[in-house]
Coordinates of C-alpha atoms in Angstrom, one line a residue:
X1 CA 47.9 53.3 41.7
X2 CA 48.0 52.6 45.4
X3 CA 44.5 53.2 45.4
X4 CA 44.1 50.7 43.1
X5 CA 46.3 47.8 44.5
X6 CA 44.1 48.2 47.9
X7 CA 41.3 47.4 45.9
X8 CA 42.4 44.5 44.5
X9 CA 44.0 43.4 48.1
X10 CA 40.6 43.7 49.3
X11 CA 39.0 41.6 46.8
X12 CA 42.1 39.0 47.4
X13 CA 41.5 38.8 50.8
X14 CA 37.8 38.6 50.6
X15 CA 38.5 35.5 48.8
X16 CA 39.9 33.8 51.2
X17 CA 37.3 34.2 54.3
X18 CA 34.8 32.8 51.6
X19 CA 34.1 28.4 52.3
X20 CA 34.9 26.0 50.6
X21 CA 31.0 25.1 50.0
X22 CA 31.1 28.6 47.7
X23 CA 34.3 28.1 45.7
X24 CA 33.2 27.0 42.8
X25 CA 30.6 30.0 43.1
X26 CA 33.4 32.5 42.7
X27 CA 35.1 30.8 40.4
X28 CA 34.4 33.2 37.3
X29 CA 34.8 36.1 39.7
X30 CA 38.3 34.8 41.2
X31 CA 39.7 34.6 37.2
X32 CA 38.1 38.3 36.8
X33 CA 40.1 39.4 40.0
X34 CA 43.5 37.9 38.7
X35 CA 42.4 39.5 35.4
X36 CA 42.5 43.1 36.7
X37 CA 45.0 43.0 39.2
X38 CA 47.3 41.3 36.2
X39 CA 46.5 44.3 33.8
X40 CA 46.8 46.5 36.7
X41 CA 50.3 45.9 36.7
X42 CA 50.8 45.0 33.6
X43 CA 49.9 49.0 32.8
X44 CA 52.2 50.3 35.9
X45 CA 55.7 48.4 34.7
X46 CA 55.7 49.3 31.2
X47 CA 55.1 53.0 32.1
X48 CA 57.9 52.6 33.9
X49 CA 60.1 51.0 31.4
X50 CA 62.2 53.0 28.2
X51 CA 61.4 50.1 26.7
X52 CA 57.9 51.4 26.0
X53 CA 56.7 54.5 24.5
X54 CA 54.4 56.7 26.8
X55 CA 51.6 56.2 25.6
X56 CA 49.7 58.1 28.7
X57 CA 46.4 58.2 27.0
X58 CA 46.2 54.8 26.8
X59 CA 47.4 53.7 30.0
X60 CA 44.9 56.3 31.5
X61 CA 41.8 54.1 29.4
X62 CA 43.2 50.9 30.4
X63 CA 43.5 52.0 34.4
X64 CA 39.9 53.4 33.9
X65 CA 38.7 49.5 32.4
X66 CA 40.7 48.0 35.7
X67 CA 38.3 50.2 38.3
X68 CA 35.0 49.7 36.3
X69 CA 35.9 46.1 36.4
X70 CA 36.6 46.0 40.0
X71 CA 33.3 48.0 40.5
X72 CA 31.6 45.8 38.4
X73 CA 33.1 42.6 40.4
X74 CA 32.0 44.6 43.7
X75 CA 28.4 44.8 42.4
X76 CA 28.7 41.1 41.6
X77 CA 29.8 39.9 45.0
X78 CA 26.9 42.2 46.6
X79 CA 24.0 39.8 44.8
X80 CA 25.6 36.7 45.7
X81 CA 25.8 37.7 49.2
X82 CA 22.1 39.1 48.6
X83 CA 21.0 35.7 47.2
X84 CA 23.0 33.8 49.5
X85 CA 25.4 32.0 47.3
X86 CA 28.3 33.3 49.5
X87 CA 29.0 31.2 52.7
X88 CA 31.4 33.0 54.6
X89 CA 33.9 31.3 57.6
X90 CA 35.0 33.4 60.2
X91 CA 38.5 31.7 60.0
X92 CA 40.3 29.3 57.8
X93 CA 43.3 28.4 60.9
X94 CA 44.2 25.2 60.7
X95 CA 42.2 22.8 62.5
X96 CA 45.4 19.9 63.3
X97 CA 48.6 20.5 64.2
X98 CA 51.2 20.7 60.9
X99 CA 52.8 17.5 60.6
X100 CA 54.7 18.4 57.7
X101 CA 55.1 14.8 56.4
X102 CA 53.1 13.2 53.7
X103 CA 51.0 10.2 55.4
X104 CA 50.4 7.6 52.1
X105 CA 47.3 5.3 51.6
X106 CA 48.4 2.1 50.9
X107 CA 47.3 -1.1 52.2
X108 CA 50.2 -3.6 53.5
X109 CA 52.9 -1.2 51.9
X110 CA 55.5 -2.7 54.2
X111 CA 54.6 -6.3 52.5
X112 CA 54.5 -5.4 49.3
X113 CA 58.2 -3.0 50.1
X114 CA 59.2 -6.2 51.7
X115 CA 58.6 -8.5 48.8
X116 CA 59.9 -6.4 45.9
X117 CA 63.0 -5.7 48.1
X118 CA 63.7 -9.3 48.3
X119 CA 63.4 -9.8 44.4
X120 CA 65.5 -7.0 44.0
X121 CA 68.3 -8.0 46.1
X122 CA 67.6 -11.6 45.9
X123 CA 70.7 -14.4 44.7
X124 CA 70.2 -14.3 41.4
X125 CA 73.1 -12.9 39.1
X126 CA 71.6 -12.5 35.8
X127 CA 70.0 -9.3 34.9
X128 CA 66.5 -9.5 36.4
X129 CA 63.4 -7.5 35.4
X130 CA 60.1 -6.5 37.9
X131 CA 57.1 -5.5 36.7
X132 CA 55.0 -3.6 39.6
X133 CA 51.5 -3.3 38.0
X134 CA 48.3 -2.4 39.2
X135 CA 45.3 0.4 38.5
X136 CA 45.8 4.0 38.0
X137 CA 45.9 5.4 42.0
X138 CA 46.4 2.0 43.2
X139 CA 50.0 3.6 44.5
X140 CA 52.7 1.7 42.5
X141 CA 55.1 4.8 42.1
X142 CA 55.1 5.6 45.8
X143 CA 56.6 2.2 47.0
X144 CA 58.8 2.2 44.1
X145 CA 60.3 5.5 45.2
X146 CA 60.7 4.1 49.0
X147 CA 62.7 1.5 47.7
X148 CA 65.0 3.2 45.5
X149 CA 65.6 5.5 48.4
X150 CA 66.1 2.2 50.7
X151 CA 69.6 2.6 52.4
X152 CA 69.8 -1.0 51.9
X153 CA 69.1 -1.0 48.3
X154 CA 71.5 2.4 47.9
X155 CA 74.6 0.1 49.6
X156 CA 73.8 -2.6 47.6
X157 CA 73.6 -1.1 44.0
X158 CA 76.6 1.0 42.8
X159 CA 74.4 2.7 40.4
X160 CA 70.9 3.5 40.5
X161 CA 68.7 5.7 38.0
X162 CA 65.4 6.2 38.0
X163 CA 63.1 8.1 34.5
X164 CA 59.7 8.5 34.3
X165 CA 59.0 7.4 31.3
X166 CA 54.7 8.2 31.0
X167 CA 55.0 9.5 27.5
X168 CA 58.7 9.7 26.9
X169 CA 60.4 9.0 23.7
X170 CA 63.4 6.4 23.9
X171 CA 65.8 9.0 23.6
X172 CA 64.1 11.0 25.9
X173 CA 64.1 7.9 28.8
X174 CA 67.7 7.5 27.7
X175 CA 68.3 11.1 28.2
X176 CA 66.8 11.0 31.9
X177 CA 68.2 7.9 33.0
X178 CA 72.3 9.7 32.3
X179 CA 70.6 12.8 33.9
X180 CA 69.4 10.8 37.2
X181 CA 73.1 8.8 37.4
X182 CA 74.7 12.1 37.1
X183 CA 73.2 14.9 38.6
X184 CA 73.1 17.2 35.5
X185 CA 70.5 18.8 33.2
X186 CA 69.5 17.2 30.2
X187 CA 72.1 18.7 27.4
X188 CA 72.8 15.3 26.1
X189 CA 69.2 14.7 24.6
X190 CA 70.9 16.8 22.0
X191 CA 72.4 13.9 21.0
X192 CA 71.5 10.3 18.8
X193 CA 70.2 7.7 20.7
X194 CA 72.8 5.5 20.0
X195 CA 75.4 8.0 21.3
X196 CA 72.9 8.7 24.4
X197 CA 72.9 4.0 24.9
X198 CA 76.8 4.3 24.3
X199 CA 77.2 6.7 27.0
X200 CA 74.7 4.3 29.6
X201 CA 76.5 1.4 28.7
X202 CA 80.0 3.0 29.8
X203 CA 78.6 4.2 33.1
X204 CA 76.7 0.8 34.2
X205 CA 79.9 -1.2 32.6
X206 CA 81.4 -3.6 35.8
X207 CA 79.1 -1.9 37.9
X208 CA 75.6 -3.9 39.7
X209 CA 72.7 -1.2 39.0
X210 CA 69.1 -0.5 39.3
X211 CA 67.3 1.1 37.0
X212 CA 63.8 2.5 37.8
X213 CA 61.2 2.9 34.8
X214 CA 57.9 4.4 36.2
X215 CA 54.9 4.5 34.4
X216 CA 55.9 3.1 31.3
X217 CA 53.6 1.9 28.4
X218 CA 55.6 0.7 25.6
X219 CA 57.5 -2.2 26.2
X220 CA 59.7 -2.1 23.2
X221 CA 61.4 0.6 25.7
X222 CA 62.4 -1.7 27.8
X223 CA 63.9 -3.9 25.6
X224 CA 66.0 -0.9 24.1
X225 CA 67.3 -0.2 27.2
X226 CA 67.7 -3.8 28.4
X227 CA 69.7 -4.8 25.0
X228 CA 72.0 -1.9 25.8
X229 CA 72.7 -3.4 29.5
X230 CA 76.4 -4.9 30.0
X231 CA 75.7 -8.7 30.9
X232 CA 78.3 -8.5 33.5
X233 CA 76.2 -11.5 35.7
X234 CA 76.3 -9.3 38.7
X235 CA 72.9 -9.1 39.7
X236 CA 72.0 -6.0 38.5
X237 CA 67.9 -5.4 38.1
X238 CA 65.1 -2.7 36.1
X239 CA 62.5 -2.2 38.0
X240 CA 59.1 -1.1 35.7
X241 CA 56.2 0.4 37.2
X242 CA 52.9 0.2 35.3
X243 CA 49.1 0.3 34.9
X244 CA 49.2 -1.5 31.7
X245 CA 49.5 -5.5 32.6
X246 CA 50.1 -6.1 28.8
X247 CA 53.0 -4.3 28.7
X248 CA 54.7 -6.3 31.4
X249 CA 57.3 -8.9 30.2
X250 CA 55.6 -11.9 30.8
X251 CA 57.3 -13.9 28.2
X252 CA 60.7 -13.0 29.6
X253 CA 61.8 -16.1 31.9
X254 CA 64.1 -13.1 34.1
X255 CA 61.1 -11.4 34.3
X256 CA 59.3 -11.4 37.9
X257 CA 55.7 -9.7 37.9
X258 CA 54.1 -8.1 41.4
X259 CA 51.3 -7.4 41.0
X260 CA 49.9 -4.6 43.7
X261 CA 47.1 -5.7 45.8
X262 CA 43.7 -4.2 46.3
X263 CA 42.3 -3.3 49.4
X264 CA 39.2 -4.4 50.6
X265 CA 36.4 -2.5 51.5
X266 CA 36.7 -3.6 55.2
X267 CA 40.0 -1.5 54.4
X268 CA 38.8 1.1 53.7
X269 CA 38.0 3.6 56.5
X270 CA 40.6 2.4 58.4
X271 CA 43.1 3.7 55.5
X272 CA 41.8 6.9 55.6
X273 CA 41.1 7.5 59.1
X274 CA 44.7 7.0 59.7
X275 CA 45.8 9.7 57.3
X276 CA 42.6 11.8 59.1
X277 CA 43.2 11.2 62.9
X278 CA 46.8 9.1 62.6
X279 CA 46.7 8.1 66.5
X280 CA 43.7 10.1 67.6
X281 CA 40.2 8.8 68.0
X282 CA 37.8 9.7 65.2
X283 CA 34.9 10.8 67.1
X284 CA 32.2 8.3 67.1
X285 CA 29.8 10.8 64.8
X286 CA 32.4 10.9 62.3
X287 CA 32.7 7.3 61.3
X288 CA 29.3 6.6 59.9
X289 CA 30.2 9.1 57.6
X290 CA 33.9 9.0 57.4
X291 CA 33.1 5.7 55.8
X292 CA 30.9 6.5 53.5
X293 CA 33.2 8.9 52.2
X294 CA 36.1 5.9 52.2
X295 CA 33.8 3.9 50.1
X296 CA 33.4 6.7 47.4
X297 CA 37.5 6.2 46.8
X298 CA 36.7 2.7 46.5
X299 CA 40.0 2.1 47.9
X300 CA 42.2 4.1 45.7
X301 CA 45.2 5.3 47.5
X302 CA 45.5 8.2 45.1
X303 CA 42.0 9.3 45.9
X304 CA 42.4 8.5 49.6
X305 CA 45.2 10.6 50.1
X306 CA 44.2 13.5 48.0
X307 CA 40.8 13.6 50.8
X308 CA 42.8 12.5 53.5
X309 CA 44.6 16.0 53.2
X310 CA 41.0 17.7 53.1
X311 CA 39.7 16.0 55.9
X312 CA 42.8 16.4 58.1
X313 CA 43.1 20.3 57.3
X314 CA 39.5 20.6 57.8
X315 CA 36.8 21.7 60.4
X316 CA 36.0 18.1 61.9
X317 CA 32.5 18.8 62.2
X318 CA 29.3 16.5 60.7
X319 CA 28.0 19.1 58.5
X320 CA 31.1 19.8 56.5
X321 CA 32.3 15.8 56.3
X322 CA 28.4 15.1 54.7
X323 CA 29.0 18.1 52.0
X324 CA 32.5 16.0 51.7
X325 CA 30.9 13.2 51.1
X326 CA 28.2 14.7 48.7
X327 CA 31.0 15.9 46.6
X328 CA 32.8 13.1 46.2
X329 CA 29.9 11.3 45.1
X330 CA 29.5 13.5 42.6
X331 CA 33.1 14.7 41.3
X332 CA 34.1 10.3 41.3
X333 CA 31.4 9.6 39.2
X334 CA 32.6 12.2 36.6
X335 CA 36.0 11.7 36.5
X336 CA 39.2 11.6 38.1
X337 CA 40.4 14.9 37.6
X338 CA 36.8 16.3 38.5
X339 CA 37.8 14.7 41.9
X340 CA 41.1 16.8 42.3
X341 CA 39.1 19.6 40.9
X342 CA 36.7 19.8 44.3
X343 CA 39.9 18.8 46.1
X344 CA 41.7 21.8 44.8
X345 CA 38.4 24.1 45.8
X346 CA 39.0 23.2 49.2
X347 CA 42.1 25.4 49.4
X348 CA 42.4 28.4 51.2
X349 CA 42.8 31.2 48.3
X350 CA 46.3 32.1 49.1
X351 CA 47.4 28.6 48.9
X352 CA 46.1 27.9 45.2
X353 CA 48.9 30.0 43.3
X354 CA 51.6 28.2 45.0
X355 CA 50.0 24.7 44.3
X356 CA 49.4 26.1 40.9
X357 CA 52.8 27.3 40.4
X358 CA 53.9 23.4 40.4
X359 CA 53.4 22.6 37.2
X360 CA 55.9 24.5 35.4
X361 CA 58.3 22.0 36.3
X362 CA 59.0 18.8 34.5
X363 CA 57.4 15.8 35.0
X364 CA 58.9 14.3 38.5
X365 CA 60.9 16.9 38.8
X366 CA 63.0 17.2 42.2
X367 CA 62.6 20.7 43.4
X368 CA 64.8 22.1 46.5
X369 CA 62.8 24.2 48.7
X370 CA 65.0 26.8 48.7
X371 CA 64.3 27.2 44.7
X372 CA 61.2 26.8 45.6
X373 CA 60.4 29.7 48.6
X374 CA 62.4 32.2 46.5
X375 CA 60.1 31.5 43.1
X376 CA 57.0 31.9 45.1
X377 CA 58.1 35.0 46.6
X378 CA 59.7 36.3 43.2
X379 CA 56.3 35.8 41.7
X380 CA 54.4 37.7 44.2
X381 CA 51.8 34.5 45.5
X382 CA 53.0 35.3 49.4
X383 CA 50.4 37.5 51.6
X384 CA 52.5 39.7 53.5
X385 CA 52.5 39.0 57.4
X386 CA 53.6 41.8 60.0
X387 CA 54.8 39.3 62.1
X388 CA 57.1 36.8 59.5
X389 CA 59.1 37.7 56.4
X390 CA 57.9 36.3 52.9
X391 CA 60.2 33.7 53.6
X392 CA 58.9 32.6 56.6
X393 CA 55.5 32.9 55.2
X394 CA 56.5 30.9 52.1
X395 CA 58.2 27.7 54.1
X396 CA 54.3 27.8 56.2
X397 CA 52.4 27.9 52.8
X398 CA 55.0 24.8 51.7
X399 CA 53.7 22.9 55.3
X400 CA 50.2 23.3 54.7
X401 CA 50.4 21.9 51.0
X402 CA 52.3 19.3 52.6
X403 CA 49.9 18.5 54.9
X404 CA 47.4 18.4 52.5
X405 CA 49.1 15.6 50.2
X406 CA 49.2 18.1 47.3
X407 CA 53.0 18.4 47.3
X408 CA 55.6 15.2 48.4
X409 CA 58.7 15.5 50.6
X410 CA 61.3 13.8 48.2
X411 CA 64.4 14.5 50.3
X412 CA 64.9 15.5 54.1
X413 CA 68.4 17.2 55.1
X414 CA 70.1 15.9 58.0
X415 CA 68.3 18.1 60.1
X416 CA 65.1 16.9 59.5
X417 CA 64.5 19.8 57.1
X418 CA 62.6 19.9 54.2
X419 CA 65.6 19.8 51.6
X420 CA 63.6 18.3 47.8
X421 CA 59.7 18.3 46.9
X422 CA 57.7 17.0 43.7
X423 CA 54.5 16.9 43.0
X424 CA 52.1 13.7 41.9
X425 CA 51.9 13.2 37.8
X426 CA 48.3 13.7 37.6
X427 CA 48.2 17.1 40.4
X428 CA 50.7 18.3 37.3
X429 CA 48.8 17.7 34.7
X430 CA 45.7 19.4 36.8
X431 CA 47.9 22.4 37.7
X432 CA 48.9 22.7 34.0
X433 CA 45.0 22.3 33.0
X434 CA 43.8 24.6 35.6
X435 CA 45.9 27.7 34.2
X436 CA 46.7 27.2 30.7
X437 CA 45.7 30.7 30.2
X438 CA 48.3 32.1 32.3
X439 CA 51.2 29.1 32.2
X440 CA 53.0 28.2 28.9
X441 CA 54.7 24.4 30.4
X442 CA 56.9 24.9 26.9
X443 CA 58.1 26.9 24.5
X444 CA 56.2 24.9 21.5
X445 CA 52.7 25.8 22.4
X446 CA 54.0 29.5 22.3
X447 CA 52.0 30.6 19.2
X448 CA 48.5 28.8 20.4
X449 CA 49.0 30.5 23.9
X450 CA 46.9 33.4 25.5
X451 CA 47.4 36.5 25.5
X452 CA 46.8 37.0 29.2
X453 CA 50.0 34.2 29.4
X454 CA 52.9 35.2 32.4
X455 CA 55.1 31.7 33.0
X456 CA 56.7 30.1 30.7
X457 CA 58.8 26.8 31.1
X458 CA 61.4 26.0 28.9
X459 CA 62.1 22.1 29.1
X460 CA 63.6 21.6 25.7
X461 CA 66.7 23.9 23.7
X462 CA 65.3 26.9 21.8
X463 CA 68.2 26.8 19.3
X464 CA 65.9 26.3 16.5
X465 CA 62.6 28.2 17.7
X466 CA 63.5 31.5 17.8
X467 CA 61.1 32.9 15.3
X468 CA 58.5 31.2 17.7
X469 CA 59.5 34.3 20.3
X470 CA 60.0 36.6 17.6
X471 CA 56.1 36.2 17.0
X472 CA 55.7 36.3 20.6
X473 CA 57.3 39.5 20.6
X474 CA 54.7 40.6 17.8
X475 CA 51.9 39.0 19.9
X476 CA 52.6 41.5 22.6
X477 CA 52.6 38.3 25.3
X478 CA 53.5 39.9 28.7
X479 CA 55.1 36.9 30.0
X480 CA 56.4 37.5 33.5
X481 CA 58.4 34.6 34.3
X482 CA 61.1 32.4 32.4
X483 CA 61.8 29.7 34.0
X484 CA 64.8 26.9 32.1
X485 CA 65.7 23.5 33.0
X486 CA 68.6 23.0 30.6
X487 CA 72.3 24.1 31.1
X488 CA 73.3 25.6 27.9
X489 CA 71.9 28.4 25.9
X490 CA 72.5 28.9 22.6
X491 CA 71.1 32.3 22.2
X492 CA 69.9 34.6 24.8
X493 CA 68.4 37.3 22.5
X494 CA 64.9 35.6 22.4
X495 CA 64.6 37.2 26.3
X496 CA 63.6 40.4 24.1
X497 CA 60.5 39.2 22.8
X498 CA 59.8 39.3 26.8
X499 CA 59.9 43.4 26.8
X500 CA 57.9 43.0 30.7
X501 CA 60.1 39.9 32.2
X502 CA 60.0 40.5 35.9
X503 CA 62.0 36.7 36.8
X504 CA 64.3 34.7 35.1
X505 CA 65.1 31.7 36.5
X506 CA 68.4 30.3 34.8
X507 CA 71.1 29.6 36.9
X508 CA 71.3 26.6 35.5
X509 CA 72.7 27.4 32.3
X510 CA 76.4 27.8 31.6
X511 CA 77.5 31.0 30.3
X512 CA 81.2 31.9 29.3
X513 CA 80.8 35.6 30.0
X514 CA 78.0 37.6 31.8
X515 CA 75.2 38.0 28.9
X516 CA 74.7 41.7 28.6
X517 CA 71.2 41.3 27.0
X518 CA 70.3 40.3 30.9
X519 CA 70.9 43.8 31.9
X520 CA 69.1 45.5 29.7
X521 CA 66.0 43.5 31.0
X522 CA 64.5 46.9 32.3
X523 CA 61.7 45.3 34.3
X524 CA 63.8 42.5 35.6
X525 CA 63.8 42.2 38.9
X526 CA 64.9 38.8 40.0
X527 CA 67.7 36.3 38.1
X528 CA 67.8 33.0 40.1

């Protein structure tokens, strides 16, 4: 067996001295690697279970299908290299200083912060409603979020709330919106929406609020949650973000509409040289080009920032910004996701399960970085480094992601440490795309699944959707990881179907006494 995991370290490592130029090369190979090295293990815990009948035999054919593969992968890698389809690097170090901060692409942000401060805090007593539109990646979320976090807007609100809406039921938005003004999981989208309005109405009673909707789409939302808003004349405000121009409330009188401003092209490169050099010179042969490559984003701060964090973490040399520019011809006129794919390619290897990782969480989710270094390591993503502990390794993995503009810093401690992260809607919904084979982001896609599936999210109760994990259990599913984002459990016994569960992560639930079921999780290895 150790045999065997040197193998498929070498192959892991291998990976990540090949360029980007080759990724997408590889990409069959890399899934065939995970493959092996997943079955590999898979073979090794439940021989080592009781849970499990010895089946030697068959463990013995399976290990033999694990080598053949990786031979067969080795012969694989040998004709690429042969034919030249493999660029290798001889080092993927970081080219620029961490900076550890995300740096955003907006044009005028402090303007348009500025103006929807002053309508938010403005004279006016009557309940108020702003409507921030503008194109997908024009960047209407990110201002919104600066100015919720304002500390002028946080003394001059005694509530604020903020829900994502994006495809959110009513009682869902309610739901979030409780969740957001009191710091607790979900359990009360258990119950009716009018019980869910009841309870908003008694926390924003006599008190001036703010109440963020992001990305919503269906404006009879709004006026749900607006009809259930005391009229206490005290200036309170909802603040909508929102691609959708039709769904603003223009025939509302209270209504105020900002609508966010497109950039130029003479604003381009100058937008993303700033996330590229911040104060340093671009050397002179990189602006020809560097603009070029602006004017492919055609001034989209989403896509700006997303190759401002390649550019930045890259080698800074002509040849590799023209085969950036290349790309981004080509993944742009595709689609928008076909541009995070080639962004994504540009990884280092190591760095790609941690990015991947972030979409198991809910949509905007806050996550500390504590929960977030001990998941990473838990689940085995972290290349072990002589000279730093996992830990150490994991917070450096965090920086560079950082860096890059794949995760967000939502919340620094006060000693200018990384204390809350999230990651961008449509990165999620990439991260969830790129590994539906191995993620499960909930419970009711169980049966539809793969059978190669190892995380699985639980966003919703699982009161009623037990026989979903009794079939899992029949399916043979080795899921890995549990991971559950509500605080109450109504029956633990589904953690059975999960006969190889390595890490459960639910310390969020409330239990009365210490679930014994947990303990005879022989496999388990981490409860978080």
């Amino acid at each position: 067996m150790r045999s065997l995991n040197e193998k498929v370290n070498f192959f892991v490592d291998f990976l990540d001295v090949i360029s980007p130029k080759s990724s997408e090369n590889i990409s069959d190979l890399e899934g065939r690697i995970r493959d092996a090295a997943y079955e590999a293990e898979d073979i090794f815990e439940s021989s080592m279970s009781n849970q499990i009948d010895s089946k030697w035999e068959q463990k013995y054919e399976g290990l033999q299908k694990v080598i053949e593969e990786l031979a067969t992968i080795s012969e694989d890698l040998v004709k690429m290299m042969e034919r030249n389809d493999l660029e290798i690097v001889k080092s993927r170090n970081t080219f620029h200083p961490a900076r550890s901060s995300n740096k955003i692409a907006i044009v005028g942000i402090k303007d348009e912060i500025l103006k929807i401060k002053d309508l938010l805090i403005g004279p006016k007593s009557e309940l108020c409603i702003i409507s921030v539109v503008g194109r997908q990646g024009l960047g209407k979320t990110t201002p919104a979020k600066i100015i919720y976090n304002d500390s002028d807007i946080a003394s001059h609100f005694d509530i604020r709330a903020w829900a994502t809406v994006s495809r959110m039921y009513y009682e869902q938005v309610l739901s979030h919106l409780l969740h957001s003004i009191r710091g607790l999981n979900q359990e009360s989208s258990q119950e009716s929406a009018e019980k869910l309005a009841e309870n908003l109405y008694k926390f924003l009673k006599n008190k001036r609020c703010l109440i963020v909707l992001d990305d919503f789409w269906d404006r009879q939302i709004v006026l749900k949650v607006k009809s259930w808003f005391p009229h206490d004349s005290n200036g309170s405000r909802i603040l909508l973000t929102s691609e959708w121009e039709s769904a603003a409330m223009y025939d509302d009188p209270k209504c105020y509409i900002h609508k966010m401003r497109n950039p130029t092209e003479d604003e381009y490169w100058p937008l993303l040289r700033n996330l590229v050099f911040d104060k340093e010179r671009c050397p002179h042969e990189l602006v020809e080009i560097g603009t070029m490559i602006a004017m492919k984003c055609r001034g989209l701060p989403f896509l700006l920032t997303l190759i401002g964090g390649v550019l930045y973490k890259s080698e800074r040399t002509q040849s590799y910004w023209r085969y950036v520019e290349q790309q981004t011809q080509i993944a742009f006129s595709n689609s928008l996701m076909d541009f995070v794919f080639f962004c994504y390619y540009q990884l280092p290897h190591h760095l790609r399960a941690c990015f991947l990782y972030m979409g198991v969480f809910p949509e905007d989710y806050e996550i500390r970085r504590s929960k977030l270094i001990k998941l990473w390591v838990a689940n085995r993503f972290i290349k072990p480094d002589r000279s730093k502990s996992l830990e150490e390794m994991a917070e450096d993995y965090l920086k560079d992601l950082i860096d890059r503009n794949l995760i967000m810093v939502r919340e620094w401690s006060y000693r200018g440490e990384i204390k809350t992260c999230s990651i961008h809607g449509i990165l999620r919904l990439f991260c969830q795309l790129r590994t539906r084979d191995i993620f499960c982001p909930d419970f009711e896609n169980l049966p539809d699944v793969h059978v190669n599936l190892r995380h699985l999210s639980i966003l919703r109760e699982v009161k009623n959707q037990i026989p979903k994990f009794n079939l899992a259990f029949n399916l043979d599913l080795r899921i890995r990881s549990v991971t559950y984002f509500r605080n109450r459990l109504y029956d633990i016994h589904f953690l059975k179907s999960f006969r190889l569960l390595r890490i459960l992560d639910a310390l969020t639930i409330w239990f009365d006494e210490f679930p014994i079921e947990i303990v005879e999780l022989e496999t388990l290895r981490f409860f978080l």
